[in-house]
Coordinates of C-alpha atoms in Angstrom, one line a residue:
Chain A
X275 CA -46.4 -60.8 -80.4
X276 CA -47.1 -58.7 -77.4
X277 CA -50.1 -56.6 -76.8
X278 CA -50.0 -52.8 -76.9
X279 CA -51.1 -51.5 -73.5
X280 CA -52.1 -47.9 -73.8
X281 CA -54.2 -45.4 -71.8
X282 CA -55.4 -42.0 -72.7
X283 CA -56.4 -39.2 -70.3
X284 CA -57.5 -35.7 -70.8
X285 CA -56.3 -32.8 -68.8
X286 CA -57.5 -29.2 -68.7
X287 CA -54.7 -26.8 -67.8
X288 CA -55.5 -25.0 -64.5
X289 CA -55.0 -21.3 -63.8
X290 CA -52.4 -22.2 -61.1
X291 CA -50.4 -24.4 -63.4
X292 CA -49.6 -21.5 -65.8
X293 CA -46.6 -19.3 -65.0
X294 CA -46.0 -15.6 -65.5
X295 CA -45.3 -16.0 -69.2
X296 CA -48.6 -17.7 -69.7
X297 CA -47.2 -21.2 -70.3
X298 CA -47.7 -24.3 -68.2
X299 CA -44.8 -24.3 -65.7
X300 CA -42.4 -27.0 -67.0
X301 CA -42.4 -28.9 -63.7
X302 CA -46.2 -29.4 -63.8
X303 CA -45.8 -32.0 -66.6
X304 CA -44.3 -34.4 -64.2
X305 CA -47.7 -34.5 -62.5
X306 CA -49.5 -34.9 -65.8
X307 CA -47.4 -38.0 -66.5
X308 CA -48.1 -39.4 -63.0
X309 CA -51.9 -38.8 -63.7
X310 CA -51.5 -40.9 -66.8
X311 CA -49.6 -43.6 -65.0
X312 CA -52.3 -43.8 -62.3
X313 CA -55.0 -44.1 -65.0
X314 CA -53.0 -46.8 -66.7
X315 CA -52.6 -48.6 -63.4
X316 CA -56.3 -48.5 -62.7
X317 CA -57.1 -49.8 -66.2
X318 CA -54.6 -52.6 -66.3
X319 CA -54.4 -53.6 -62.7
X320 CA -51.0 -52.2 -61.9
X321 CA -52.0 -49.3 -59.6
X322 CA -50.0 -48.1 -56.7
X323 CA -52.0 -50.1 -54.1
X324 CA -51.6 -53.3 -56.0
X325 CA -47.8 -52.8 -56.2
X326 CA -47.8 -51.9 -52.5
X327 CA -49.9 -54.9 -51.4
X328 CA -47.5 -57.1 -53.4
X329 CA -44.7 -55.9 -51.1
X330 CA -43.1 -53.3 -53.3
X331 CA -42.8 -49.6 -54.0
X332 CA -42.0 -48.5 -57.5
X333 CA -40.2 -45.2 -57.3
X334 CA -39.4 -43.3 -60.5
X335 CA -35.7 -43.8 -61.2
X336 CA -35.4 -41.9 -64.5
X337 CA -37.5 -39.4 -66.2
X338 CA -36.8 -37.6 -69.5
X339 CA -39.1 -34.8 -70.7
X340 CA -38.8 -33.2 -74.1
X341 CA -40.9 -30.1 -74.5
X342 CA -42.0 -29.6 -78.1
X343 CA -44.6 -26.8 -77.8
X344 CA -46.2 -24.8 -75.1
X345 CA -49.7 -25.0 -73.6
X346 CA -51.6 -22.4 -71.7
X347 CA -54.6 -21.7 -69.5
X348 CA -57.8 -23.7 -70.4
X349 CA -56.0 -25.7 -73.1
X350 CA -57.2 -29.3 -73.1
X351 CA -54.4 -31.8 -73.3
X352 CA -54.5 -35.4 -74.2
X353 CA -51.8 -37.6 -72.6
X354 CA -51.2 -41.0 -74.1
X355 CA -49.2 -43.4 -72.0
X356 CA -47.8 -46.6 -73.5
X357 CA -46.2 -49.6 -71.7
X358 CA -42.9 -50.4 -73.2
X359 CA -42.2 -54.2 -72.9
X360 CA -38.9 -54.8 -71.0
X361 CA -37.2 -57.6 -69.1
X362 CA -36.3 -57.4 -65.5
X363 CA -37.2 -55.5 -62.4
X364 CA -38.5 -52.3 -63.9
X365 CA -41.5 -50.5 -65.5
X366 CA -40.9 -48.3 -68.5
X367 CA -43.5 -46.0 -70.0
X368 CA -43.6 -43.7 -73.0
X369 CA -45.8 -40.6 -73.1
X370 CA -47.0 -38.2 -75.8
X371 CA -49.0 -35.1 -74.9
X372 CA -50.9 -33.2 -77.6
X373 CA -53.4 -30.4 -77.6
X374 CA -57.0 -31.5 -78.3
X375 CA -57.8 -28.4 -80.3
X376 CA -55.3 -28.8 -83.1
X377 CA -53.3 -32.0 -82.3
X378 CA -50.1 -30.0 -81.7
X379 CA -47.4 -32.2 -80.1
X380 CA -46.6 -30.6 -76.7
X381 CA -44.4 -33.2 -75.1
X382 CA -42.6 -36.6 -75.6
X383 CA -41.4 -38.3 -72.4
X384 CA -40.4 -41.5 -70.8
X385 CA -40.1 -42.8 -67.3
X386 CA -38.4 -45.8 -65.7
X387 CA -39.5 -47.2 -62.3
X388 CA -37.5 -49.6 -60.3
X389 CA -38.8 -51.8 -57.4
X390 CA -37.9 -51.4 -53.8
X391 CA -39.0 -53.8 -51.1
X392 CA -40.7 -52.4 -48.0
X393 CA -37.4 -52.7 -46.2
X394 CA -36.0 -50.1 -48.7
X395 CA -33.8 -52.5 -50.7
X396 CA -33.7 -52.4 -54.5
X397 CA -35.1 -55.6 -56.1
X398 CA -32.7 -56.8 -58.8
X399 CA -34.7 -59.7 -60.1
X400 CA -38.2 -59.4 -61.5
X401 CA -40.8 -59.5 -58.7
X402 CA -43.2 -62.5 -59.0
X403 CA -46.3 -60.2 -59.2
X404 CA -44.8 -58.4 -62.2
X405 CA -44.1 -61.7 -64.0
X406 CA -47.6 -62.8 -63.4
X407 CA -49.0 -59.4 -64.6
X408 CA -46.9 -59.6 -67.8
X409 CA -48.2 -63.0 -68.5
X410 CA -51.8 -62.0 -67.9
X411 CA -51.4 -59.0 -70.1
X412 CA -49.4 -60.8 -72.7
X413 CA -46.6 -58.2 -72.7
Chain B
X149 CA -9.6 -22.8 -71.7
X150 CA -13.0 -21.8 -70.4
X151 CA -13.9 -21.0 -66.9
X152 CA -15.9 -23.4 -64.7
X153 CA -19.2 -21.6 -63.8
X154 CA -20.7 -23.3 -60.8
X155 CA -23.2 -22.5 -58.0
X156 CA -24.1 -24.4 -54.9
X157 CA -27.3 -24.1 -52.9
X158 CA -28.6 -25.8 -49.9
X159 CA -32.2 -27.1 -49.6
X160 CA -33.9 -28.4 -46.5
X161 CA -36.7 -30.9 -47.5
X162 CA -40.1 -29.6 -46.4
X163 CA -42.8 -31.6 -44.8
X164 CA -45.1 -31.0 -47.8
X165 CA -42.5 -32.2 -50.3
X166 CA -42.4 -35.7 -48.9
X167 CA -44.9 -38.2 -50.1
X168 CA -46.8 -41.0 -48.4
X169 CA -43.8 -43.3 -48.5
X170 CA -41.6 -40.8 -46.7
X171 CA -39.6 -39.8 -49.8
X172 CA -39.4 -36.5 -51.5
X173 CA -42.0 -36.8 -54.3
X174 CA -40.0 -37.1 -57.5
X175 CA -41.6 -34.1 -59.2
X176 CA -40.3 -31.8 -56.5
X177 CA -36.8 -32.1 -57.8
X178 CA -37.7 -30.1 -60.8
X179 CA -38.2 -27.2 -58.4
X180 CA -34.9 -27.8 -56.7
X181 CA -33.1 -27.6 -60.1
X182 CA -34.9 -24.4 -60.9
X183 CA -33.9 -23.0 -57.5
X184 CA -30.3 -23.8 -58.4
X185 CA -30.7 -22.2 -61.8
X186 CA -32.1 -19.0 -60.3
X187 CA -29.2 -18.9 -57.8
X188 CA -26.7 -19.4 -60.7
X189 CA -28.5 -16.6 -62.6
X190 CA -28.2 -14.2 -59.7
X191 CA -24.5 -15.1 -59.2
X192 CA -23.4 -14.8 -62.9
X193 CA -25.8 -12.2 -64.2
X194 CA -28.0 -14.6 -66.2
X195 CA -31.2 -14.3 -64.2
X196 CA -34.7 -14.5 -65.5
X197 CA -35.2 -10.7 -65.6
X198 CA -31.9 -10.1 -67.5
X199 CA -33.0 -12.6 -70.2
X200 CA -36.4 -11.1 -70.3
X201 CA -35.1 -7.5 -70.5
X202 CA -32.8 -8.6 -73.4
X203 CA -36.0 -9.5 -75.3
X204 CA -36.1 -13.3 -74.6
X205 CA -37.6 -16.1 -72.6
X206 CA -35.6 -19.2 -72.0
X207 CA -38.1 -22.1 -71.6
X208 CA -36.8 -25.5 -70.6
X209 CA -36.9 -27.7 -73.7
X210 CA -35.3 -30.8 -72.3
X211 CA -34.9 -32.2 -68.8
X212 CA -33.5 -35.5 -67.7
X213 CA -33.5 -36.6 -64.1
X214 CA -31.8 -39.7 -62.8
X215 CA -32.7 -40.6 -59.2
X216 CA -29.8 -42.3 -57.4
X217 CA -31.1 -42.4 -53.8
X218 CA -34.0 -41.1 -51.8
X219 CA -34.2 -38.1 -49.5
X220 CA -36.7 -37.5 -46.7
X221 CA -38.1 -34.9 -44.3
X222 CA -35.6 -32.5 -42.8
X223 CA -32.7 -33.9 -44.9
X224 CA -30.5 -31.1 -46.1
X225 CA -29.5 -31.3 -49.7
X226 CA -26.7 -29.7 -51.6
X227 CA -27.5 -28.9 -55.2
X228 CA -24.5 -28.1 -57.5
X229 CA -25.3 -26.6 -60.8
X230 CA -22.6 -26.4 -63.5
X231 CA -22.8 -24.4 -66.8
X232 CA -21.9 -26.7 -69.7
X233 CA -20.2 -24.7 -72.5
X234 CA -22.1 -25.0 -75.8
X235 CA -22.5 -23.2 -79.0
X236 CA -25.7 -21.7 -80.4
X237 CA -28.9 -20.5 -79.0
X238 CA -29.2 -22.6 -75.9
X239 CA -28.3 -22.9 -72.2
X240 CA -27.3 -26.3 -70.9
X241 CA -26.8 -27.1 -67.2
X242 CA -25.6 -30.2 -65.3
X243 CA -26.7 -30.8 -61.7
X244 CA -25.7 -33.0 -58.9
X245 CA -27.7 -33.3 -55.7
X246 CA -26.2 -34.9 -52.5
X247 CA -27.2 -35.2 -48.9
X248 CA -25.2 -32.9 -46.6
X249 CA -25.1 -35.5 -43.8
X250 CA -23.2 -38.3 -45.6
X251 CA -22.6 -37.0 -49.1
X252 CA -24.9 -39.7 -50.6
X253 CA -25.6 -39.0 -54.3
X254 CA -29.3 -38.3 -54.6
X255 CA -29.7 -37.1 -58.2
X256 CA -27.8 -36.4 -61.4
X257 CA -29.7 -34.2 -63.9
X258 CA -29.4 -32.0 -66.9
X259 CA -31.5 -29.3 -68.5
X260 CA -31.5 -27.6 -71.8
X261 CA -33.2 -24.2 -72.4
X262 CA -33.9 -22.6 -75.7
X263 CA -34.6 -19.0 -76.5
X264 CA -37.9 -17.6 -77.6
X265 CA -38.5 -14.0 -78.6
X266 CA -41.3 -12.1 -77.0
X267 CA -43.4 -12.8 -80.1
X268 CA -43.2 -16.4 -79.3
X269 CA -40.8 -17.4 -82.0
X270 CA -37.8 -19.7 -81.4
X271 CA -34.5 -18.0 -81.9
X272 CA -32.2 -20.2 -84.0
X273 CA -29.0 -18.2 -83.8
X274 CA -27.2 -17.2 -80.6
X275 CA -28.8 -14.0 -79.1
X276 CA -26.4 -11.1 -78.9
X277 CA -26.8 -10.8 -75.1
X278 CA -25.7 -14.4 -74.7
X279 CA -22.6 -14.0 -76.9
X280 CA -21.7 -11.0 -74.8
X281 CA -22.3 -12.9 -71.6
X282 CA -20.2 -15.9 -72.7
X283 CA -17.3 -13.5 -73.6
X284 CA -17.5 -11.7 -70.3
X285 CA -17.6 -15.0 -68.4
X286 CA -15.0 -16.7 -70.6
X287 CA -17.1 -19.7 -71.4
Chain C
X292 CA -86.0 -14.3 -54.4
X293 CA -82.6 -15.0 -55.9
X294 CA -81.5 -18.1 -57.6
X295 CA -79.2 -20.7 -56.0
X296 CA -76.1 -20.9 -58.2
X297 CA -74.2 -24.1 -57.4
X298 CA -71.7 -26.3 -59.1
X299 CA -70.5 -29.8 -58.1
X300 CA -67.2 -31.3 -59.1
X301 CA -65.5 -34.6 -58.3
X302 CA -61.8 -35.0 -57.5
X303 CA -59.8 -38.1 -57.1
X304 CA -57.0 -37.6 -54.6
X305 CA -53.6 -38.0 -56.3
X306 CA -50.6 -39.9 -54.9
X307 CA -48.6 -36.7 -54.9
X308 CA -51.2 -34.8 -52.9
X309 CA -51.0 -37.0 -49.9
X310 CA -48.3 -36.3 -47.3
X311 CA -46.1 -38.6 -45.2
X312 CA -48.9 -39.2 -42.8
X313 CA -51.2 -40.5 -45.6
X314 CA -53.5 -37.5 -45.5
X315 CA -54.0 -34.9 -48.3
X316 CA -51.6 -32.1 -47.5
X317 CA -53.7 -29.2 -46.1
X318 CA -52.5 -26.7 -48.7
X319 CA -53.8 -28.8 -51.6
X320 CA -57.4 -28.0 -50.7
X321 CA -56.8 -24.4 -51.9
X322 CA -56.4 -26.0 -55.4
X323 CA -59.5 -28.1 -55.0
X324 CA -61.5 -24.9 -54.2
X325 CA -60.0 -23.2 -57.3
X326 CA -60.9 -26.2 -59.4
X327 CA -64.5 -25.8 -58.2
X328 CA -64.4 -22.0 -58.8
X329 CA -63.2 -22.6 -62.4
X330 CA -66.0 -25.1 -63.0
X331 CA -68.5 -22.7 -61.6
X332 CA -67.1 -20.0 -63.9
X333 CA -67.4 -22.2 -66.9
X334 CA -71.0 -23.2 -66.0
X335 CA -72.3 -19.7 -65.2
X336 CA -70.2 -17.5 -67.5
X337 CA -68.0 -16.0 -64.9
X338 CA -64.7 -17.7 -65.8
X339 CA -61.2 -16.1 -65.5
X340 CA -61.1 -15.1 -69.2
X341 CA -64.5 -13.4 -69.0
X342 CA -63.4 -11.3 -66.0
X343 CA -60.1 -10.6 -67.7
X344 CA -61.7 -9.5 -71.0
X345 CA -64.0 -7.2 -69.0
X346 CA -60.9 -5.4 -67.8
X347 CA -60.5 -7.0 -64.4
X348 CA -58.7 -9.5 -62.3
X349 CA -60.4 -11.1 -59.3
X350 CA -57.7 -12.0 -56.8
X351 CA -58.6 -14.0 -53.7
X352 CA -58.6 -11.5 -50.8
X353 CA -59.8 -13.8 -48.0
X354 CA -59.9 -17.6 -47.7
X355 CA -61.0 -19.5 -44.7
X356 CA -60.6 -23.3 -44.6
X357 CA -62.0 -25.5 -41.8
X358 CA -60.8 -29.1 -41.9
X359 CA -63.4 -31.5 -40.6
X360 CA -62.0 -34.9 -41.5
X361 CA -59.1 -36.3 -43.5
X362 CA -58.9 -37.7 -47.0
X363 CA -56.3 -40.1 -48.4
X364 CA -55.0 -41.6 -51.6
X365 CA -57.6 -42.6 -54.2
X366 CA -60.5 -41.1 -52.1
X367 CA -63.0 -39.5 -54.4
X368 CA -64.1 -36.1 -53.1
X369 CA -67.2 -34.1 -54.1
X370 CA -66.7 -30.3 -53.9
X371 CA -69.9 -28.2 -53.9
X372 CA -69.4 -24.5 -54.5
X373 CA -72.3 -22.1 -53.9
X374 CA -72.4 -18.4 -54.9
X375 CA -73.3 -16.2 -51.9
X376 CA -75.3 -13.2 -53.1
X377 CA -73.6 -10.0 -51.9
X378 CA -73.5 -6.3 -52.9
X379 CA -70.6 -4.4 -54.1
X380 CA -67.3 -5.2 -55.8
X381 CA -66.7 -8.7 -54.7
X382 CA -67.4 -12.4 -55.2
X383 CA -68.1 -14.7 -52.3
X384 CA -68.3 -18.4 -52.5
X385 CA -69.1 -21.1 -49.9
X386 CA -67.7 -24.6 -50.3
X387 CA -68.4 -28.0 -48.9
X388 CA -66.2 -31.1 -49.5
X389 CA -67.4 -34.6 -48.8
X390 CA -66.2 -38.1 -49.5
X391 CA -68.2 -39.9 -52.2
X392 CA -67.9 -43.2 -50.4
X393 CA -69.7 -42.4 -47.2
X394 CA -70.6 -38.7 -47.4
X395 CA -68.2 -37.7 -44.6
X396 CA -67.8 -34.0 -44.4
X397 CA -64.1 -33.2 -45.1
X398 CA -64.1 -29.4 -45.3
X399 CA -66.1 -26.3 -45.1
X400 CA -64.6 -23.2 -46.7
X401 CA -65.3 -19.7 -48.0
X402 CA -63.4 -17.4 -50.3
X403 CA -63.8 -13.7 -51.1
X404 CA -62.5 -12.2 -54.3
X405 CA -62.1 -8.5 -54.9
X406 CA -61.7 -6.8 -58.3
X407 CA -58.5 -5.1 -59.6
X408 CA -58.3 -3.2 -62.8
X409 CA -55.5 -4.0 -65.3
X410 CA -53.6 -1.0 -63.9
X411 CA -53.5 -2.8 -60.6
X412 CA -56.0 -0.6 -58.7
X413 CA -58.7 -2.0 -56.5
X414 CA -62.2 -1.4 -57.8
X415 CA -64.4 -0.1 -55.1
X416 CA -67.7 0.1 -56.9
X417 CA -69.4 -2.9 -58.6
X418 CA -67.9 -3.4 -62.0
X419 CA -70.6 -3.1 -64.8
X420 CA -70.0 -6.6 -66.1
X421 CA -70.7 -8.0 -62.6
X422 CA -74.0 -6.0 -62.3
X423 CA -75.0 -7.3 -65.7
X424 CA -74.1 -10.9 -64.7
X425 CA -76.1 -10.7 -61.4
X426 CA -79.1 -9.5 -63.3
X427 CA -78.8 -12.2 -65.9
X428 CA -78.5 -14.9 -63.2
X429 CA -81.0 -13.3 -60.9
X430 CA -78.7 -13.3 -57.9
Chain D
X119 CA -46.9 -12.8 -17.8
X120 CA -46.2 -15.2 -20.6
X121 CA -43.3 -15.0 -23.0
X122 CA -43.7 -13.9 -26.6
X123 CA -42.6 -16.7 -28.8
X124 CA -41.8 -15.5 -32.2
X125 CA -39.8 -16.6 -35.2
X126 CA -39.0 -14.7 -38.4
X127 CA -38.1 -16.2 -41.7
X128 CA -37.2 -14.7 -45.1
X129 CA -38.6 -16.1 -48.4
X130 CA -37.6 -15.1 -51.9
X131 CA -40.5 -15.6 -54.3
X132 CA -39.7 -18.2 -56.9
X133 CA -40.5 -18.0 -60.6
X134 CA -42.8 -21.0 -60.4
X135 CA -44.8 -19.5 -57.5
X136 CA -45.9 -16.5 -59.6
X137 CA -49.1 -17.0 -61.7
X138 CA -50.0 -15.6 -65.1
X139 CA -50.9 -12.2 -63.7
X140 CA -47.4 -11.9 -62.2
X141 CA -48.6 -12.3 -58.6
X142 CA -47.7 -15.1 -56.2
X143 CA -50.5 -17.7 -56.6
X144 CA -52.7 -17.4 -53.5
X145 CA -52.3 -21.1 -52.6
X146 CA -48.6 -20.8 -52.3
X147 CA -48.9 -18.7 -49.1
X148 CA -50.1 -21.8 -47.2
X149 CA -46.6 -23.2 -47.9
X150 CA -44.9 -20.0 -46.6
X151 CA -46.9 -20.3 -43.4
X152 CA -45.8 -23.9 -43.0
X153 CA -42.2 -22.9 -43.6
X154 CA -42.6 -20.4 -40.8
X155 CA -44.1 -23.0 -38.5
X156 CA -41.3 -25.4 -39.2
X157 CA -38.7 -22.7 -38.4
X158 CA -40.6 -21.9 -35.2
X159 CA -40.7 -25.6 -34.3
X160 CA -36.9 -25.9 -34.8
X161 CA -36.3 -22.8 -32.7
X162 CA -38.5 -23.7 -29.8
X163 CA -38.4 -27.5 -29.8
X164 CA -41.9 -28.0 -31.2
X165 CA -41.0 -29.5 -34.5
X166 CA -42.9 -32.1 -36.4
X167 CA -40.6 -35.0 -35.3
X168 CA -40.9 -34.0 -31.6
X169 CA -44.7 -34.0 -31.8
X170 CA -44.6 -37.3 -33.7
X171 CA -42.2 -38.9 -31.2
X172 CA -44.5 -37.8 -28.4
X173 CA -47.2 -40.0 -30.0
X174 CA -49.1 -37.3 -31.9
X175 CA -49.8 -35.6 -35.2
X176 CA -50.9 -32.0 -35.3
X177 CA -52.9 -31.5 -38.4
X178 CA -54.1 -28.0 -39.4
X179 CA -57.8 -27.8 -38.5
X180 CA -58.4 -24.2 -39.4
X181 CA -56.6 -21.7 -41.6
X182 CA -57.6 -18.2 -42.3
X183 CA -55.6 -16.1 -44.8
X184 CA -56.2 -12.4 -45.5
X185 CA -54.4 -11.0 -48.5
X186 CA -53.5 -7.3 -48.1
X187 CA -51.2 -6.7 -51.0
X188 CA -49.6 -8.7 -53.8
X189 CA -46.0 -10.0 -54.2
X190 CA -44.2 -10.9 -57.3
X191 CA -41.1 -12.6 -58.7
X192 CA -37.9 -12.0 -56.8
X193 CA -39.7 -10.1 -54.0
X194 CA -38.2 -10.9 -50.6
X195 CA -40.8 -11.6 -48.0
X196 CA -40.5 -11.6 -44.2
X197 CA -42.8 -14.0 -42.4
X198 CA -43.3 -13.4 -38.7
X199 CA -45.0 -16.2 -36.8
X200 CA -46.2 -15.7 -33.2
X201 CA -47.4 -18.3 -30.8
X202 CA -50.8 -17.4 -29.4
X203 CA -51.1 -18.7 -25.8
X204 CA -54.2 -20.9 -25.5
X205 CA -55.6 -23.6 -23.3
X206 CA -56.3 -27.1 -24.2
X207 CA -55.3 -29.5 -27.0
X208 CA -54.4 -27.1 -29.7
X209 CA -51.7 -24.9 -31.2
X210 CA -52.6 -21.5 -32.5
X211 CA -50.3 -19.2 -34.5
X212 CA -50.6 -15.7 -35.9
X213 CA -48.7 -14.7 -39.0
X214 CA -47.8 -11.5 -40.7
X215 CA -46.0 -11.3 -44.1
X216 CA -44.4 -8.1 -45.3
X217 CA -42.1 -7.2 -48.2
X218 CA -38.6 -6.5 -47.2
X219 CA -38.1 -3.7 -49.6
X220 CA -40.7 -1.3 -48.3
X221 CA -42.4 -3.1 -45.4
X222 CA -45.7 -3.3 -47.2
X223 CA -48.1 -5.7 -45.4
X224 CA -48.8 -8.6 -47.8
X225 CA -50.8 -11.0 -45.5
X226 CA -52.3 -11.5 -42.1
X227 CA -53.1 -15.1 -41.2
X228 CA -53.8 -17.6 -38.4
X229 CA -53.8 -21.3 -38.1
X230 CA -55.1 -23.7 -35.6
X231 CA -53.8 -27.3 -35.2
X232 CA -55.4 -30.0 -33.2
X233 CA -53.8 -33.2 -31.9
X234 CA -54.5 -36.7 -33.3
X235 CA -53.1 -39.9 -31.7
X236 CA -51.3 -42.3 -34.0
X237 CA -54.5 -44.4 -34.0
X238 CA -56.1 -41.4 -35.7
X239 CA -58.3 -40.3 -32.8
X240 CA -58.6 -36.6 -31.8
X241 CA -57.1 -35.8 -28.4
X242 CA -59.5 -33.7 -26.4
X243 CA -57.4 -33.0 -23.4
X244 CA -54.0 -31.3 -23.5
X245 CA -51.2 -33.8 -24.3
X246 CA -48.6 -34.1 -21.6
X247 CA -45.8 -33.2 -23.9
X248 CA -47.6 -29.9 -24.7
X249 CA -48.2 -29.1 -21.0
X250 CA -44.5 -29.6 -20.4
X251 CA -43.5 -27.5 -23.3
X252 CA -45.7 -24.6 -22.3
X253 CA -44.2 -24.7 -18.8
X254 CA -40.7 -24.8 -20.1
X255 CA -41.4 -21.9 -22.5
X256 CA -43.5 -20.0 -19.9
X257 CA -46.4 -19.5 -22.2

């Protein structure tokens, strides 16, 4: 059985992130997800620089955001990012965003990243550094 | 048969929209889609202020982006937004983004907007102004 | 003699904030300063909602940024915001941004905010809530 | 006497650029200025890629924004950027932003850019490509 790799971050909604109808502008959530992904990377050794130094970039190839409720200025949000075990040359994450105050579900999302070599070519088979990481993390 | 409602806009990638690996940062595409939606609204009379003055807000409830190729600084992009005929209290749009230079497909996306009254309640049945608009546009 | 009102925040540079030449895009510093101002407001009771509930908005009327050195991905920055005692209907803050790692000075900045009533008119004399706050803080 | 080098661009305020008090968020003007600078560069042959291919980067070292009036959603703004003749290794621009509708002055600003070699060192004397450009433009 594989481990559950999960990271949790807290975000306080900024004044500038709220739009004219007092809700977080929907595009800003993409940044919240990236913040969670970066925190996950730092925790589990899969950060941007590690991928880069292994010879790869990992651009987001697919992102699906489902907005369940709104958030506004000074709300504190909790973003939970979970690694979804998959085969092949990709990284898939699931996300859940809730308000700290009352646990309201604000968003459910998922992202898929593919691997590109530094020459800009898509990697079709699983990169060695990823295989190694999966083994180490038991996922 | 219903009309095809479609708007096309051009976008020149800005210096600040490109990230450290010389690609448009993936979150910026959400703005490009909104730019297309605003242009569509202006063309077909479904702009933000018209919705607002009809007593509603139309927050994005679902957004799905599929990245097919990268774009970089000074690339000119063409965003085509197409209204997808649907029943009920929602607006669904499909998007396609291509490079002007060689027609490369950069992104395929879709968004779904729901309607919220000014009291912040979700509208479950089709708002009258939307019914009227669909009739007028034959969609 | 007046008190020194000062707040310090830490910021980790995000991947998306770095531009194609691997430096924080210069416009993003405006956000860092606002982050510091919000932290200051929370610490000393001069936050956005307090100003708003007192009947005012406090838009930035002047901002001057001097870039002394660059910062890049994953750098940790320390932003120090200091209240500058002034008379009349305004708020003036000085800022200094340094790298945590080696204390390099990255930026020196200042902002001036004026007060606008909810009817959108500029307030020329010191708002009562500001007089009270200055007294309480001894500034 | 030197030529007056000036470029004018139009900007329509986007929904996402307006904050919760219905004004363009003050940080967004930094982008408007960069948009004007990019248009100036394309018109007069001083664009980012020309500077880069000449062996330099031209980071913004100083930016001073004075907000004179507010702008809101769907306002059309006119940004006028003017090259300020100066000696030495820098580029200085003055900006004026007005509303198209009634010519209201929204902002006055200036930026100073310095030159950095690709090795990351500040250039203290005027780069040859800049001398040549000044001659060609008679500024």
